[in-house]
Amino acid sequence: MIFGVSGIVGRNLAEHLSAAGGWKILGVSRHDHKDLKIKGAKFLTCDLQNAEASRKVLKKAKDATHLFFCTWARQPSETENCRVNGAMFRNAVEGTAAAASLRHVTLVTGLKHYLGSFDSYASHTLDTPFTEEMARLPGENFYYTQEDILFELAEKNGFTWSVARPHTIIGFAPGNAMNLGTSIAAYATICRETGRPFVFPGSPQAYNGLVDMTDARILAEHLAWEATSKKAADKAFNVVNGDVFRWRRLWVSIADYFGVEPAPYPGKPSPLAAQMAEAAPDWARIVKKHGLQPNKLEQIAPWWHADADLGRTQECLTDMSRSRELGFDGYIRTWHSVRDLFDRLRAERIVP
């Protein structure tokens, strides 16, 4: 069972399990996604915010043994994030557990576990690299709410559990609410086609400091390993590519890929939400000129997320020693993650 199968994590996980063989896949999303064509997978639509409706739909999951929860719904405050996303996770697990004999449940969260919620994001004194043993931060955090529900239901129903904490995820999933790679591709394309300067939009700390990322394919590989390795049972894991980089170097490689000149860094943030506020007509012209898929700019480029990710003023690095010591050795160079995504966006006619 993959909840959030249309998103950047769920889609790549379904593709990985399908390619690996030996899995029957049931993908769950709130809306029907006709573009999802994954060999051997079946799909359900389910509104997880409705407990009764969820339970009725999830009666069809009688064969489920492994559950992967890879979705969330952004709310206006962290109190509401905790309430809504906690309820969605509970409805998914309880509904499936009522119909099937679950062996393992995997919850995908992220580095807000260490950085804090949207309401207090990166406002705490941080000590890097982040390790899974670090204490929770004070204050509300819907990741903590979901973990507590996971621990409660695991004890009640007798399944093992794991938690994956990826960093910024790079992968193919147009329309995903948190999709930095596609946002950068759209930004570079607009700059090339309009003559806008291709300037790094984030903070000086993000531009110059060390950072890491998570390829959605590495995350998918890790999630499958978590769910099937006895050594990984009942543990949380950081999941990143395995290398580190600096945006000031990667930005040059991205500019070269799209055939645009990288602008000198101005020494301060230039948020994309402001830069691209009036860019929708430009994008519409680009789509028509190059015969691209008819996506609106806001569908593929969530500027708010790019600004939050690239605007951090603290170093953000994770430690993967726990995974390495327990036998997971997946690795990919981050530039290859980014390049492969751009290649697929072109192949799928998302960008020219």
Short mmCIF file of C-alpha atoms in Angstrom, two decimals:
data_model
loop_
_atom_site.label_atom_id
_atom_site.label_comp_id
_atom_site.label_asym_id
_atom_site.label_seq_id
_atom_site.Cartn_x
_atom_site.Cartn_y
_atom_site.Cartn_z
CA MET A 1 0.00 0.00 0.00
CA ILE A 2 1.47 3.32 -1.08
CA PHE A 3 -0.42 6.35 0.22
CA GLY A 4 0.47 9.39 -1.87
CA VAL A 5 1.32 7.35 -4.96
CA SER A 6 1.04 10.38 -7.27
CA GLY A 7 3.64 12.38 -5.36
CA ILE A 8 7.39 12.58 -5.74
CA VAL A 9 8.03 9.87 -3.12
CA GLY A 10 5.11 7.55 -3.82
CA ARG A 11 5.49 7.59 -7.60
CA ASN A 12 9.19 6.75 -7.46
CA LEU A 13 8.59 4.07 -4.84
CA ALA A 14 5.90 2.43 -6.99
CA GLU A 15 8.21 2.49 -10.01
CA HIS A 16 11.03 0.96 -7.95
CA LEU A 17 8.89 -1.85 -6.52
CA SER A 18 7.42 -2.57 -9.94
CA ALA A 19 10.89 -2.86 -11.48
CA ALA A 20 12.16 -4.99 -8.59
CA GLY A 21 9.39 -7.55 -9.04
CA GLY A 22 7.74 -9.68 -6.38
CA TRP A 23 5.41 -6.94 -5.17
CA LYS A 24 1.68 -6.43 -5.66
CA ILE A 25 1.21 -2.66 -5.54
CA LEU A 26 -1.90 -0.79 -4.50
CA GLY A 27 -1.45 2.96 -4.89
CA VAL A 28 -3.71 5.38 -3.05
CA SER A 29 -4.25 9.06 -3.84
CA ARG A 30 -6.91 11.63 -3.15
CA HIS A 31 -7.67 12.18 -6.83
CA ASP A 32 -7.58 9.94 -9.87
CA HIS A 33 -4.31 10.30 -11.80
CA LYS A 34 -4.64 8.89 -15.30
CA ASP A 35 -0.96 9.66 -16.06
CA LEU A 36 0.16 7.01 -13.56
CA LYS A 37 1.07 3.99 -15.63
CA ILE A 38 3.07 1.63 -13.43
CA LYS A 39 3.28 -2.01 -14.42
CA GLY A 40 1.57 -4.32 -11.96
CA ALA A 41 0.01 -1.52 -9.92
CA LYS A 42 -3.63 -0.91 -9.12
CA PHE A 43 -4.99 2.36 -7.79
CA LEU A 44 -7.58 3.63 -5.33
CA THR A 45 -8.88 7.13 -4.65
CA CYS A 46 -9.39 7.93 -1.00
CA ASP A 47 -9.93 11.11 1.02
CA LEU A 48 -7.93 10.37 4.16
CA GLN A 49 -9.42 13.37 5.93
CA ASN A 50 -12.71 11.47 6.08
CA ALA A 51 -12.33 8.55 8.52
CA GLU A 52 -15.56 6.77 7.62
CA ALA A 53 -15.06 7.07 3.88
CA SER A 54 -11.45 5.92 4.24
CA ARG A 55 -12.44 2.80 6.12
CA LYS A 56 -14.95 1.85 3.41
CA VAL A 57 -12.41 2.31 0.60
CA LEU A 58 -9.62 0.54 2.46
CA LYS A 59 -11.68 -2.61 2.88
CA LYS A 60 -10.29 -3.40 -0.57
CA ALA A 61 -6.79 -3.64 0.94
CA LYS A 62 -7.31 -7.08 2.46
CA ASP A 63 -4.01 -8.40 1.04
CA ALA A 64 -1.86 -5.56 2.35
CA THR A 65 1.25 -6.55 4.30
CA HIS A 66 3.40 -3.40 3.95
CA LEU A 67 2.15 0.18 4.17
CA PHE A 68 4.13 3.22 3.00
CA PHE A 69 2.76 6.63 3.98
CA CYS A 70 4.17 9.30 1.64
CA THR A 71 1.62 12.11 1.67
CA TRP A 72 0.59 15.21 3.61
CA ALA A 73 -1.76 18.19 3.35
CA ARG A 74 -0.41 21.66 4.11
CA GLN A 75 -2.50 23.70 6.56
CA PRO A 76 -2.39 27.37 7.64
CA SER A 77 -0.85 26.68 11.07
CA GLU A 78 1.17 23.92 12.71
CA THR A 79 -1.70 23.21 15.09
CA GLU A 80 -3.84 22.44 12.05
CA ASN A 81 -0.97 20.52 10.40
CA CYS A 82 -0.81 18.29 13.47
CA ARG A 83 -4.57 17.77 13.58
CA VAL A 84 -5.14 17.13 9.86
CA ASN A 85 -1.98 15.19 9.02
CA GLY A 86 -2.17 13.19 12.21
CA ALA A 87 -5.75 12.20 11.39
CA MET A 88 -4.84 11.32 7.80
CA PHE A 89 -2.07 9.01 8.95
CA ARG A 90 -4.26 7.40 11.60
CA ASN A 91 -7.08 6.85 9.10
CA ALA A 92 -4.69 5.25 6.61
CA VAL A 93 -3.14 2.84 9.09
CA GLU A 94 -6.28 1.99 11.07
CA GLY A 95 -8.32 1.54 7.90
CA THR A 96 -5.74 -0.79 6.37
CA ALA A 97 -5.11 -2.68 9.62
CA ALA A 98 -8.85 -3.32 9.96
CA ALA A 99 -8.88 -5.04 6.57
CA ALA A 100 -5.48 -6.75 6.46
CA SER A 101 -2.68 -8.26 8.51
CA LEU A 102 -0.01 -5.58 8.33
CA ARG A 103 3.59 -6.63 8.90
CA HIS A 104 5.31 -3.26 8.54
CA VAL A 105 4.40 0.44 8.30
CA THR A 106 6.81 3.04 6.93
CA LEU A 107 6.25 6.73 7.57
CA VAL A 108 8.05 9.29 5.38
CA THR A 109 8.69 12.63 7.10
CA GLY A 110 11.74 14.83 6.58
CA LEU A 111 14.29 17.20 8.04
CA LYS A 112 11.72 19.45 9.67
CA HIS A 113 12.15 16.83 12.38
CA TYR A 114 15.46 18.62 13.10
CA LEU A 115 14.76 22.09 11.66
CA GLY A 116 11.36 22.69 13.23
CA SER A 117 7.88 23.16 11.81
CA PHE A 118 6.88 25.75 9.24
CA ASP A 119 5.84 28.02 12.15
CA SER A 120 9.34 27.95 13.69
CA TYR A 121 11.41 26.76 10.74
CA ALA A 122 15.20 26.88 11.25
CA SER A 123 14.78 29.20 14.23
CA HIS A 124 16.56 26.90 16.68
CA THR A 125 20.24 26.48 17.38
CA LEU A 126 21.24 23.56 15.16
CA ASP A 127 24.10 21.12 15.48
CA THR A 128 25.09 19.30 12.29
CA PRO A 129 25.25 16.71 10.97
CA PHE A 130 21.77 15.68 12.05
CA THR A 131 21.63 12.22 13.60
CA GLU A 132 18.57 10.11 14.31
CA GLU A 133 19.32 10.08 18.04
CA MET A 134 18.90 13.86 18.38
CA ALA A 135 16.11 14.99 20.72
CA ARG A 136 12.92 16.49 19.40
CA LEU A 137 12.68 20.27 19.29
CA PRO A 138 10.22 22.09 21.54
CA GLY A 139 6.87 23.09 20.11
CA GLU A 140 4.33 21.56 17.77
CA ASN A 141 5.47 19.52 14.79
CA PHE A 142 3.18 17.28 12.75
CA TYR A 143 6.04 14.85 12.14
CA TYR A 144 6.16 14.22 15.90
CA THR A 145 2.39 13.78 15.97
CA GLN A 146 2.55 11.20 13.20
CA GLU A 147 5.43 9.34 14.84
CA ASP A 148 3.53 9.07 18.11
CA ILE A 149 0.52 7.65 16.27
CA LEU A 150 2.84 5.19 14.50
CA PHE A 151 4.31 3.98 17.79
CA GLU A 152 0.83 3.65 19.32
CA LEU A 153 -0.63 1.66 16.42
CA ALA A 154 2.46 -0.54 16.04
CA GLU A 155 2.13 -1.62 19.67
CA LYS A 156 -1.62 -2.15 19.30
CA ASN A 157 -1.51 -4.09 16.01
CA GLY A 158 1.82 -5.88 16.30
CA PHE A 159 3.53 -4.63 13.13
CA THR A 160 7.09 -3.34 12.87
CA TRP A 161 7.72 0.25 11.78
CA SER A 162 10.29 2.58 10.27
CA VAL A 163 10.55 6.32 9.68
CA ALA A 164 12.42 7.84 6.73
CA ARG A 165 13.73 11.41 7.01
CA PRO A 166 14.88 12.57 3.58
CA HIS A 167 16.33 16.00 2.86
CA THR A 168 15.20 18.03 -0.19
CA ILE A 169 13.91 15.42 -2.65
CA ILE A 170 14.92 15.53 -6.31
CA GLY A 171 12.78 13.45 -8.64
CA PHE A 172 10.06 13.34 -11.27
CA ALA A 173 6.58 14.30 -10.09
CA PRO A 174 5.07 17.30 -11.89
CA GLY A 175 2.42 18.98 -9.76
CA ASN A 176 4.03 17.94 -6.49
CA ALA A 177 3.68 20.54 -3.75
CA MET A 178 7.36 20.40 -2.81
CA ASN A 179 9.40 20.04 -5.97
CA LEU A 180 12.63 22.05 -6.03
CA GLY A 181 14.13 20.43 -9.12
CA THR A 182 11.18 21.14 -11.39
CA SER A 183 10.92 24.69 -10.04
CA ILE A 184 14.57 25.34 -10.92
CA ALA A 185 14.07 23.85 -14.38
CA ALA A 186 11.10 26.15 -15.01
CA TYR A 187 13.02 29.15 -13.67
CA ALA A 188 16.07 28.45 -15.87
CA THR A 189 13.82 28.02 -18.90
CA ILE A 190 12.03 31.33 -18.29
CA CYS A 191 15.36 33.11 -17.80
CA ARG A 192 16.73 31.72 -21.05
CA GLU A 193 13.62 32.52 -23.06
CA THR A 194 13.04 36.03 -21.66
CA GLY A 195 16.56 37.25 -20.96
CA ARG A 196 16.01 37.47 -17.21
CA PRO A 197 19.19 37.01 -15.15
CA PHE A 198 19.57 33.46 -13.88
CA VAL A 199 20.49 34.47 -10.35
CA PHE A 200 20.66 32.10 -7.39
CA PRO A 201 17.56 33.16 -5.42
CA GLY A 202 18.55 32.00 -1.93
CA SER A 203 20.56 33.15 1.06
CA PRO A 204 24.37 33.65 1.20
CA GLN A 205 24.58 30.75 3.64
CA ALA A 206 22.77 28.44 1.23
CA TYR A 207 24.83 29.67 -1.72
CA ASN A 208 28.20 29.14 -0.08
CA GLY A 209 27.63 26.40 2.50
CA LEU A 210 27.73 22.63 2.32
CA VAL A 211 24.42 20.85 1.86
CA ASP A 212 23.02 17.48 0.76
CA MET A 213 19.93 16.20 -1.06
CA THR A 214 17.86 13.07 -1.57
CA ASP A 215 17.26 11.47 -4.94
CA ALA A 216 13.72 10.05 -5.03
CA ARG A 217 15.13 6.83 -6.48
CA ILE A 218 17.58 6.39 -3.58
CA LEU A 219 14.73 7.09 -1.18
CA ALA A 220 12.58 4.44 -2.90
CA GLU A 221 15.41 1.92 -2.63
CA HIS A 222 15.83 2.78 1.04
CA LEU A 223 12.11 2.49 1.78
CA ALA A 224 12.01 -1.00 0.30
CA TRP A 225 15.07 -1.94 2.35
CA GLU A 226 13.55 -0.54 5.55
CA ALA A 227 10.37 -2.51 5.03
CA THR A 228 12.08 -5.85 4.42
CA SER A 229 15.26 -5.84 6.50
CA LYS A 230 14.98 -7.26 10.00
CA LYS A 231 17.91 -5.06 11.05
CA ALA A 232 15.95 -1.96 10.05
CA ALA A 233 12.83 -2.75 12.06
CA ASP A 234 11.58 -0.18 14.57
CA LYS A 235 14.08 2.53 13.65
CA ALA A 236 14.20 5.99 12.09
CA PHE A 237 16.61 6.75 9.25
CA ASN A 238 18.06 9.81 7.59
CA VAL A 239 18.09 9.25 3.82
CA VAL A 240 20.32 11.33 1.53
CA ASN A 241 22.38 10.73 -1.61
CA GLY A 242 25.68 10.22 0.19
CA ASP A 243 27.61 13.23 -1.13
CA VAL A 244 27.70 16.94 -0.25
CA PHE A 245 27.81 19.96 -2.54
CA ARG A 246 27.70 23.77 -2.64
CA TRP A 247 24.99 25.58 -4.57
CA ARG A 248 27.48 28.10 -5.95
CA ARG A 249 29.06 25.24 -7.95
CA LEU A 250 25.89 23.34 -8.78
CA TRP A 251 24.26 26.55 -10.05
CA VAL A 252 26.92 26.84 -12.76
CA SER A 253 26.27 23.25 -13.88
CA ILE A 254 22.52 23.90 -14.01
CA ALA A 255 23.04 27.07 -16.04
CA ASP A 256 25.25 25.19 -18.49
CA TYR A 257 22.62 22.44 -18.88
CA PHE A 258 19.93 24.94 -19.86
CA GLY A 259 22.19 27.13 -21.97
CA VAL A 260 21.83 30.23 -19.83
CA GLU A 261 24.53 32.43 -18.30
CA PRO A 262 24.66 32.24 -14.47
CA ALA A 263 24.24 35.76 -13.09
CA PRO A 264 26.65 37.05 -10.43
CA TYR A 265 25.31 36.34 -6.97
CA PRO A 266 24.06 39.62 -5.43
CA GLY A 267 24.94 38.61 -1.87
CA LYS A 268 21.32 38.52 -0.70
CA PRO A 269 18.15 36.52 -1.41
CA SER A 270 16.06 37.23 -4.52
CA PRO A 271 12.96 35.12 -3.73
CA LEU A 272 11.40 33.35 -6.67
CA ALA A 273 7.88 34.07 -5.44
CA ALA A 274 8.54 37.75 -6.10
CA GLN A 275 10.67 37.27 -9.22
CA MET A 276 8.12 35.01 -10.89
CA ALA A 277 4.96 36.73 -9.67
CA GLU A 278 4.07 37.92 -13.21
CA ALA A 279 5.74 35.07 -15.16
CA ALA A 280 2.63 32.99 -15.95
CA PRO A 281 2.08 34.62 -19.38
CA ASP A 282 5.75 34.07 -20.22
CA TRP A 283 5.37 30.40 -19.38
CA ALA A 284 2.21 30.10 -21.46
CA ARG A 285 4.11 31.48 -24.46
CA ILE A 286 6.98 29.04 -23.84
CA VAL A 287 4.56 26.11 -23.70
CA LYS A 288 2.99 27.14 -26.99
CA LYS A 289 6.31 27.89 -28.71
CA HIS A 290 7.87 24.52 -27.83
CA GLY A 291 4.76 22.34 -27.88
CA LEU A 292 5.05 21.39 -24.21
CA GLN A 293 2.46 19.70 -22.05
CA PRO A 294 -0.17 22.33 -21.16
CA ASN A 295 0.82 22.73 -17.52
CA LYS A 296 0.24 26.05 -15.82
CA LEU A 297 3.32 27.48 -14.16
CA GLU A 298 1.89 27.14 -10.65
CA GLN A 299 1.31 23.42 -11.29
CA ILE A 300 4.97 22.61 -11.78
CA ALA A 301 6.81 25.35 -9.89
CA PRO A 302 5.87 25.79 -6.21
CA TRP A 303 8.01 28.91 -5.66
CA TRP A 304 7.23 29.09 -1.94
CA HIS A 305 8.95 25.76 -1.37
CA ALA A 306 12.01 26.68 -3.43
CA ASP A 307 12.34 29.93 -1.47
CA ALA A 308 12.05 28.12 1.87
CA ASP A 309 14.61 25.52 0.87
CA LEU A 310 17.15 27.89 -0.67
CA GLY A 311 16.61 30.65 1.88
CA ARG A 312 17.87 28.79 4.93
CA THR A 313 20.51 30.61 6.93
CA GLN A 314 21.93 27.53 8.68
CA GLU A 315 24.06 24.63 7.54
CA CYS A 316 21.89 21.58 6.85
CA LEU A 317 23.66 18.22 6.65
CA THR A 318 22.58 14.74 7.67
CA ASP A 319 24.43 11.68 8.87
CA MET A 320 23.63 8.26 7.36
CA SER A 321 25.85 6.14 9.58
CA ARG A 322 22.91 4.18 10.94
CA SER A 323 21.90 3.00 7.45
CA ARG A 324 25.48 2.22 6.44
CA GLU A 325 26.17 0.19 9.56
CA LEU A 326 22.99 -1.84 9.03
CA GLY A 327 23.81 -2.66 5.42
CA PHE A 328 22.27 -0.03 3.14
CA ASP A 329 24.87 1.25 0.66
CA GLY A 330 22.80 3.10 -1.95
CA TYR A 331 24.52 6.20 -3.36
CA ILE A 332 24.17 8.68 -6.19
CA ARG A 333 26.04 11.87 -6.99
CA THR A 334 23.70 14.85 -6.56
CA TRP A 335 24.54 16.39 -9.94
CA HIS A 336 23.49 13.11 -11.54
CA SER A 337 20.18 13.32 -9.64
CA VAL A 338 19.55 16.82 -10.94
CA ARG A 339 20.69 16.06 -14.49
CA ASP A 340 18.59 12.90 -14.71
CA LEU A 341 15.51 14.84 -13.57
CA PHE A 342 16.11 17.53 -16.19
CA ASP A 343 16.54 14.85 -18.86
CA ARG A 344 13.22 13.27 -17.92
CA LEU A 345 11.43 16.63 -17.79
CA ARG A 346 12.58 17.21 -21.35
CA ALA A 347 11.63 13.71 -22.47
CA GLU A 348 8.15 14.15 -20.98
CA ARG A 349 7.81 17.60 -22.62
CA ILE A 350 7.48 19.42 -19.30
CA VAL A 351 10.33 21.81 -20.20
CA PRO A 352 11.95 22.41 -23.61
#
